[in-house]
Amino acid sequence: MDFADLLHPDVWVALVSLSAMEIVLGIDNIVFLSILVAKVPAESREKIRKVGLLLALGMRIGLLLTLSWMMKLTQPLFHVAGFDPSGRDLILLVGGLFLIGKSAHEVHGKIEGARKATEDAVASDVASVARPSAGVTSVLVQIVLIDIVFSLDSVITAVGMAQEIWVMVAAMCIAVGSMLVFARPVGDFVERHPSVKILALTFLMLIGVLLVAEGFGQHISKGYIYFAMAYALFVEFLNMRFRGAKPKAPQPAPDA
């Protein structure tokens, strides 16, 4: 590519469009990362968050640089009762099932764990019960597994929107840079508000269902899921605002 091609407006339109799309596709990565990072000790969270995002970037660039191998992933591997899965389909199926199972487990732990903690606190007359932290290695393994799935989605989008490898790589670097900036505030917000965390987990469960459908060859636009989650978050923000503005009950007047 020469300098004239670099100045061509189509190249920059592709870069801006692809960067925006990669940032949108990175929302699920941020949500999943935020939920996992909340399980490690507080002093390790920022480091794990950065490592997770850098791993995501590394996998995306690595897949881009092996486009010939990526194309082979679309070839059917075997035939079973009218189902001809490719390597990509199997990865999406496994990743989708992992997301569904992980999200369901987290929702169960969030609700049942909170109830059990309350019961334990009442039984032992303790104000709160500490939650054990997850191992850093376990969290990193889960981040790597889901990064593989999300990277496939990201790379396939990039290949479909741009022709130049450097445009794809630049767009991914911009997207991950944006995620590095916003991952911590998003994670802190999700952790401070349990209802938002439940919504985030249901969002990931829906993404898991979408990935399983994609694995079976049924395309469902992510726009429907993003719209549903945006609406649910809007309603929850209204609820949070209402709860915050709710007048306090009047206090009894002190005895004279």
mmCIF file of C-alpha atoms in Angstrom:
data_model
loop_
_atom_site.group_PDB
_atom_site.id
_atom_site.type_symbol
_atom_site.label_atom_id
_atom_site.label_comp_id
_atom_site.label_asym_id
_atom_site.label_seq_id
_atom_site.Cartn_x
_atom_site.Cartn_y
_atom_site.Cartn_z
ATOM 1 C CA MET A 1 0.000 0.000 0.000
ATOM 2 C CA ASP A 2 1.381 3.393 -0.999
ATOM 3 C CA PHE A 3 0.909 6.816 0.589
ATOM 4 C CA ALA A 4 -1.927 7.735 -1.816
ATOM 5 C CA ASP A 5 -3.934 4.735 -0.607
ATOM 6 C CA LEU A 6 -3.365 5.834 2.984
ATOM 7 C CA LEU A 7 -4.970 9.214 2.236
ATOM 8 C CA HIS A 8 -7.961 7.711 0.465
ATOM 9 C CA PRO A 9 -11.190 8.623 2.310
ATOM 10 C CA ASP A 10 -12.569 5.074 1.991
ATOM 11 C CA VAL A 11 -9.711 3.809 4.161
ATOM 12 C CA TRP A 12 -10.503 6.249 6.965
ATOM 13 C CA VAL A 13 -14.236 5.642 6.729
ATOM 14 C CA ALA A 14 -13.526 1.920 7.092
ATOM 15 C CA LEU A 15 -11.236 2.583 10.069
ATOM 16 C CA VAL A 16 -13.797 4.752 11.900
ATOM 17 C CA SER A 17 -16.700 2.407 11.114
ATOM 18 C CA LEU A 18 -14.789 -0.705 12.108
ATOM 19 C CA SER A 19 -13.474 0.911 15.310
ATOM 20 C CA ALA A 20 -17.029 1.823 16.317
ATOM 21 C CA MET A 21 -18.248 -1.700 15.537
ATOM 22 C CA GLU A 22 -15.392 -3.287 17.491
ATOM 23 C CA ILE A 23 -16.187 -1.090 20.515
ATOM 24 C CA VAL A 24 -19.826 -2.216 20.368
ATOM 25 C CA LEU A 25 -18.781 -5.858 20.050
ATOM 26 C CA GLY A 26 -16.472 -5.342 23.033
ATOM 27 C CA ILE A 27 -19.398 -4.590 25.358
ATOM 28 C CA ASP A 28 -19.920 -8.279 26.106
ATOM 29 C CA ASN A 29 -16.182 -8.637 26.775
ATOM 30 C CA ILE A 30 -16.258 -5.749 29.282
ATOM 31 C CA VAL A 31 -19.322 -7.132 31.078
ATOM 32 C CA PHE A 32 -17.873 -10.636 31.356
ATOM 33 C CA LEU A 33 -14.496 -9.296 32.438
ATOM 34 C CA SER A 34 -16.100 -7.031 35.058
ATOM 35 C CA ILE A 35 -17.991 -9.933 36.633
ATOM 36 C CA LEU A 36 -14.934 -12.194 36.708
ATOM 37 C CA VAL A 37 -12.550 -9.527 38.005
ATOM 38 C CA ALA A 38 -14.907 -8.792 40.926
ATOM 39 C CA LYS A 39 -14.122 -12.281 42.247
ATOM 40 C CA VAL A 40 -10.384 -11.747 42.715
ATOM 41 C CA PRO A 41 -8.801 -9.853 45.640
ATOM 42 C CA ALA A 42 -9.171 -6.075 45.323
ATOM 43 C CA GLU A 43 -5.430 -5.464 44.990
ATOM 44 C CA SER A 44 -5.234 -7.738 41.907
ATOM 45 C CA ARG A 45 -8.289 -6.500 40.011
ATOM 46 C CA GLU A 46 -6.714 -3.727 37.967
ATOM 47 C CA LYS A 47 -3.838 -5.972 36.886
ATOM 48 C CA ILE A 48 -6.190 -8.823 35.898
ATOM 49 C CA ARG A 49 -8.435 -6.389 34.033
ATOM 50 C CA LYS A 50 -5.515 -5.105 31.942
ATOM 51 C CA VAL A 51 -4.117 -8.583 31.348
ATOM 52 C CA GLY A 52 -7.548 -9.801 30.215
ATOM 53 C CA LEU A 53 -7.987 -6.969 27.721
ATOM 54 C CA LEU A 54 -4.441 -7.329 26.383
ATOM 55 C CA LEU A 55 -5.064 -11.063 25.924
ATOM 56 C CA ALA A 56 -8.221 -10.197 23.984
ATOM 57 C CA LEU A 57 -6.248 -7.833 21.731
ATOM 58 C CA GLY A 58 -3.479 -10.393 21.231
ATOM 59 C CA MET A 59 -5.952 -13.097 20.206
ATOM 60 C CA ARG A 60 -7.737 -10.801 17.754
ATOM 61 C CA ILE A 61 -4.484 -9.739 16.065
ATOM 62 C CA GLY A 62 -3.232 -13.326 16.088
ATOM 63 C CA LEU A 63 -6.375 -14.540 14.328
ATOM 64 C CA LEU A 64 -6.139 -11.709 11.780
ATOM 65 C CA LEU A 65 -2.585 -12.733 10.911
ATOM 66 C CA THR A 66 -3.752 -16.306 10.263
ATOM 67 C CA LEU A 67 -6.607 -15.520 7.877
ATOM 68 C CA SER A 68 -5.899 -18.587 5.742
ATOM 69 C CA TRP A 69 -6.394 -20.777 8.822
ATOM 70 C CA MET A 70 -9.487 -18.757 9.771
ATOM 71 C CA MET A 71 -11.042 -19.501 6.394
ATOM 72 C CA LYS A 72 -10.541 -23.237 6.973
ATOM 73 C CA LEU A 73 -12.635 -22.957 10.126
ATOM 74 C CA THR A 74 -15.691 -22.443 7.927
ATOM 75 C CA GLN A 75 -15.284 -25.811 6.186
ATOM 76 C CA PRO A 76 -17.620 -28.618 7.441
ATOM 77 C CA LEU A 77 -15.854 -31.174 9.603
ATOM 78 C CA PHE A 78 -18.453 -33.968 9.637
ATOM 79 C CA HIS A 79 -22.119 -34.677 8.918
ATOM 80 C CA VAL A 80 -24.683 -35.673 11.553
ATOM 81 C CA ALA A 81 -28.420 -35.820 10.810
ATOM 82 C CA GLY A 82 -28.390 -32.806 8.484
ATOM 83 C CA PHE A 83 -25.967 -30.851 10.669
ATOM 84 C CA ASP A 84 -22.613 -30.008 9.058
ATOM 85 C CA PRO A 85 -20.615 -28.182 11.748
ATOM 86 C CA SER A 86 -17.415 -26.362 10.948
ATOM 87 C CA GLY A 87 -14.607 -25.600 13.397
ATOM 88 C CA ARG A 88 -16.085 -22.124 13.887
ATOM 89 C CA ASP A 89 -19.520 -23.597 14.626
ATOM 90 C CA LEU A 90 -18.097 -25.923 17.278
ATOM 91 C CA ILE A 91 -16.175 -23.075 18.932
ATOM 92 C CA LEU A 92 -19.325 -20.929 18.994
ATOM 93 C CA LEU A 93 -21.377 -23.817 20.410
ATOM 94 C CA VAL A 94 -18.917 -24.551 23.186
ATOM 95 C CA GLY A 95 -18.447 -20.843 23.938
ATOM 96 C CA GLY A 96 -22.195 -20.230 23.997
ATOM 97 C CA LEU A 97 -22.845 -23.154 26.329
ATOM 98 C CA PHE A 98 -19.995 -21.961 28.562
ATOM 99 C CA LEU A 99 -21.507 -18.465 28.738
ATOM 100 C CA ILE A 100 -24.990 -19.796 29.523
ATOM 101 C CA GLY A 101 -23.698 -22.143 32.216
ATOM 102 C CA LYS A 102 -21.366 -19.565 33.737
ATOM 103 C CA SER A 103 -24.061 -16.863 33.799
ATOM 104 C CA ALA A 104 -26.651 -19.203 35.320
ATOM 105 C CA HIS A 105 -24.127 -20.262 37.972
ATOM 106 C CA GLU A 106 -23.322 -16.624 38.800
ATOM 107 C CA VAL A 107 -27.014 -15.667 39.038
ATOM 108 C CA HIS A 108 -27.626 -18.629 41.347
ATOM 109 C CA GLY A 109 -24.641 -17.679 43.494
ATOM 110 C CA LYS A 110 -25.702 -14.037 43.615
ATOM 111 C CA ILE A 111 -29.254 -14.797 44.762
ATOM 112 C CA GLU A 112 -28.823 -17.966 46.792
ATOM 113 C CA GLY A 113 -25.460 -16.809 48.150
ATOM 114 C CA ALA A 114 -26.970 -13.566 49.404
ATOM 115 C CA ARG A 115 -29.836 -15.444 51.065
ATOM 116 C CA LYS A 116 -27.476 -17.911 52.723
ATOM 117 C CA ALA A 117 -25.207 -15.093 53.884
ATOM 118 C CA THR A 118 -28.215 -13.401 55.490
ATOM 119 C CA GLU A 119 -29.249 -16.607 57.226
ATOM 120 C CA ASP A 120 -25.713 -17.201 58.471
ATOM 121 C CA ALA A 121 -25.471 -13.642 59.691
ATOM 122 C CA VAL A 122 -28.718 -13.970 61.652
ATOM 123 C CA ALA A 123 -27.739 -17.343 63.069
ATOM 124 C CA SER A 124 -24.316 -16.188 64.217
ATOM 125 C CA ASP A 125 -25.370 -12.576 64.994
ATOM 126 C CA VAL A 126 -22.744 -11.278 62.561
ATOM 127 C CA ALA A 127 -23.311 -8.142 60.522
ATOM 128 C CA SER A 128 -21.834 -9.536 57.294
ATOM 129 C CA VAL A 129 -20.256 -12.654 55.934
ATOM 130 C CA ALA A 130 -17.055 -12.312 53.859
ATOM 131 C CA ARG A 131 -17.151 -13.760 50.363
ATOM 132 C CA PRO A 132 -14.170 -15.917 49.427
ATOM 133 C CA SER A 133 -12.091 -14.620 46.545
ATOM 134 C CA ALA A 134 -11.589 -16.694 43.430
ATOM 135 C CA GLY A 135 -8.111 -17.809 42.380
ATOM 136 C CA VAL A 136 -6.334 -15.495 39.940
ATOM 137 C CA THR A 137 -5.298 -18.428 37.722
ATOM 138 C CA SER A 138 -8.874 -19.720 37.496
ATOM 139 C CA VAL A 139 -10.148 -16.278 36.488
ATOM 140 C CA LEU A 140 -7.427 -15.870 33.841
ATOM 141 C CA VAL A 141 -8.263 -19.290 32.340
ATOM 142 C CA GLN A 142 -11.928 -18.308 32.060
ATOM 143 C CA ILE A 143 -10.951 -14.970 30.479
ATOM 144 C CA VAL A 144 -8.787 -16.755 27.888
ATOM 145 C CA LEU A 145 -11.581 -19.234 27.039
ATOM 146 C CA ILE A 146 -14.199 -16.573 26.435
ATOM 147 C CA ASP A 147 -11.699 -14.283 24.669
ATOM 148 C CA ILE A 148 -11.295 -16.994 22.028
ATOM 149 C CA VAL A 149 -15.035 -16.960 21.347
ATOM 150 C CA PHE A 150 -15.382 -13.174 21.341
ATOM 151 C CA SER A 151 -12.267 -12.849 19.172
ATOM 152 C CA LEU A 152 -13.862 -14.997 16.460
ATOM 153 C CA ASP A 153 -16.867 -12.691 16.379
ATOM 154 C CA SER A 154 -14.646 -9.614 16.275
ATOM 155 C CA VAL A 155 -12.314 -10.898 13.548
ATOM 156 C CA ILE A 156 -15.140 -12.105 11.309
ATOM 157 C CA THR A 157 -16.698 -8.640 11.529
ATOM 158 C CA ALA A 158 -13.361 -6.991 10.725
ATOM 159 C CA VAL A 159 -12.760 -9.170 7.670
ATOM 160 C CA GLY A 160 -16.237 -8.342 6.390
ATOM 161 C CA MET A 161 -15.825 -4.560 6.787
ATOM 162 C CA ALA A 162 -12.248 -3.863 5.686
ATOM 163 C CA GLN A 163 -9.706 -5.143 3.177
ATOM 164 C CA GLU A 164 -6.453 -3.818 4.642
ATOM 165 C CA ILE A 165 -4.911 -5.760 7.528
ATOM 166 C CA TRP A 166 -3.470 -2.585 9.085
ATOM 167 C CA VAL A 167 -6.972 -1.033 9.207
ATOM 168 C CA MET A 168 -8.280 -4.095 11.060
ATOM 169 C CA VAL A 169 -5.379 -4.097 13.517
ATOM 170 C CA ALA A 170 -5.664 -0.334 14.112
ATOM 171 C CA ALA A 171 -9.423 -0.600 14.727
ATOM 172 C CA MET A 172 -8.902 -3.395 17.250
ATOM 173 C CA CYS A 173 -6.206 -1.418 19.067
ATOM 174 C CA ILE A 174 -8.535 1.591 19.263
ATOM 175 C CA ALA A 175 -11.379 -0.591 20.549
ATOM 176 C CA VAL A 176 -9.265 -2.284 23.213
ATOM 177 C CA GLY A 177 -7.830 1.097 24.223
ATOM 178 C CA SER A 178 -11.387 2.340 24.755
ATOM 179 C CA MET A 179 -12.192 -0.786 26.734
ATOM 180 C CA LEU A 180 -9.144 -0.199 28.949
ATOM 181 C CA VAL A 181 -10.481 3.278 29.734
ATOM 182 C CA PHE A 182 -14.059 2.214 30.452
ATOM 183 C CA ALA A 183 -13.610 -1.301 31.885
ATOM 184 C CA ARG A 184 -12.865 -0.147 35.438
ATOM 185 C CA PRO A 185 -15.756 2.354 35.836
ATOM 186 C CA VAL A 186 -18.156 -0.149 34.258
ATOM 187 C CA GLY A 187 -16.879 -2.918 36.528
ATOM 188 C CA ASP A 188 -17.097 -0.753 39.643
ATOM 189 C CA PHE A 189 -20.627 0.337 38.754
ATOM 190 C CA VAL A 190 -21.779 -3.239 38.139
ATOM 191 C CA GLU A 191 -20.223 -4.385 41.413
ATOM 192 C CA ARG A 192 -21.868 -1.569 43.426
ATOM 193 C CA HIS A 193 -25.353 -2.324 42.091
ATOM 194 C CA PRO A 194 -26.467 -5.974 42.467
ATOM 195 C CA SER A 195 -29.559 -5.464 40.279
ATOM 196 C CA VAL A 196 -27.375 -4.210 37.422
ATOM 197 C CA LYS A 197 -25.093 -7.196 37.897
ATOM 198 C CA ILE A 198 -28.061 -9.551 37.493
ATOM 199 C CA LEU A 199 -29.036 -7.690 34.320
ATOM 200 C CA ALA A 200 -25.465 -7.990 33.049
ATOM 201 C CA LEU A 201 -25.515 -11.738 33.702
ATOM 202 C CA THR A 202 -28.799 -12.157 31.834
ATOM 203 C CA PHE A 203 -27.226 -10.144 29.004
ATOM 204 C CA LEU A 204 -24.345 -12.626 28.877
ATOM 205 C CA MET A 205 -26.834 -15.512 28.968
ATOM 206 C CA LEU A 206 -28.601 -14.036 25.921
ATOM 207 C CA ILE A 207 -25.245 -13.666 24.156
ATOM 208 C CA GLY A 208 -24.621 -17.343 24.945
ATOM 209 C CA VAL A 209 -27.960 -18.308 23.371
ATOM 210 C CA LEU A 210 -27.057 -16.201 20.319
ATOM 211 C CA LEU A 211 -23.694 -17.970 19.986
ATOM 212 C CA VAL A 212 -25.341 -21.400 20.229
ATOM 213 C CA ALA A 213 -27.840 -20.366 17.528
ATOM 214 C CA GLU A 214 -24.942 -19.149 15.347
ATOM 215 C CA GLY A 215 -23.229 -22.489 15.894
ATOM 216 C CA PHE A 216 -26.314 -24.226 14.498
ATOM 217 C CA GLY A 217 -26.343 -21.888 11.493
ATOM 218 C CA GLN A 218 -29.182 -19.623 12.689
ATOM 219 C CA HIS A 219 -28.161 -15.970 12.445
ATOM 220 C CA ILE A 220 -29.737 -13.620 14.990
ATOM 221 C CA SER A 221 -28.804 -9.964 14.905
ATOM 222 C CA LYS A 222 -27.117 -8.743 18.071
ATOM 223 C CA GLY A 223 -29.019 -5.500 17.633
ATOM 224 C CA TYR A 224 -32.137 -7.102 19.116
ATOM 225 C CA ILE A 225 -30.243 -8.151 22.231
ATOM 226 C CA TYR A 226 -28.499 -4.798 22.583
ATOM 227 C CA PHE A 227 -31.839 -2.989 22.274
ATOM 228 C CA ALA A 228 -33.484 -5.257 24.859
ATOM 229 C CA MET A 229 -30.611 -4.761 27.309
ATOM 230 C CA ALA A 230 -30.499 -1.003 26.720
ATOM 231 C CA TYR A 231 -34.219 -0.809 27.482
ATOM 232 C CA ALA A 232 -33.827 -3.003 30.597
ATOM 233 C CA LEU A 233 -30.948 -0.816 31.833
ATOM 234 C CA PHE A 234 -32.981 2.326 31.183
ATOM 235 C CA VAL A 235 -35.840 0.944 33.293
ATOM 236 C CA GLU A 236 -33.404 -0.078 36.035
ATOM 237 C CA PHE A 237 -31.809 3.394 36.067
ATOM 238 C CA LEU A 238 -35.296 4.874 36.503
ATOM 239 C CA ASN A 239 -35.880 2.458 39.400
ATOM 240 C CA MET A 240 -32.555 3.415 40.974
ATOM 241 C CA ARG A 241 -33.372 7.108 40.612
ATOM 242 C CA PHE A 242 -36.809 6.557 42.145
ATOM 243 C CA ARG A 243 -35.345 4.624 45.059
ATOM 244 C CA GLY A 244 -32.760 7.354 45.626
ATOM 245 C CA ALA A 245 -35.361 10.128 45.525
ATOM 246 C CA LYS A 246 -37.904 8.294 47.678
ATOM 247 C CA PRO A 247 -38.690 10.421 50.766
ATOM 248 C CA LYS A 248 -37.589 9.021 54.080
ATOM 249 C CA ALA A 249 -40.221 7.959 56.590
ATOM 250 C CA PRO A 250 -40.918 10.656 59.175
ATOM 251 C CA GLN A 251 -39.069 10.154 62.453
ATOM 252 C CA PRO A 252 -41.089 10.140 65.698
ATOM 253 C CA ALA A 253 -40.816 13.319 67.702
ATOM 254 C CA PRO A 254 -38.533 13.018 70.770
ATOM 255 C CA ASP A 255 -40.229 12.789 74.134
ATOM 256 C CA ALA A 256 -40.393 16.060 75.994
#
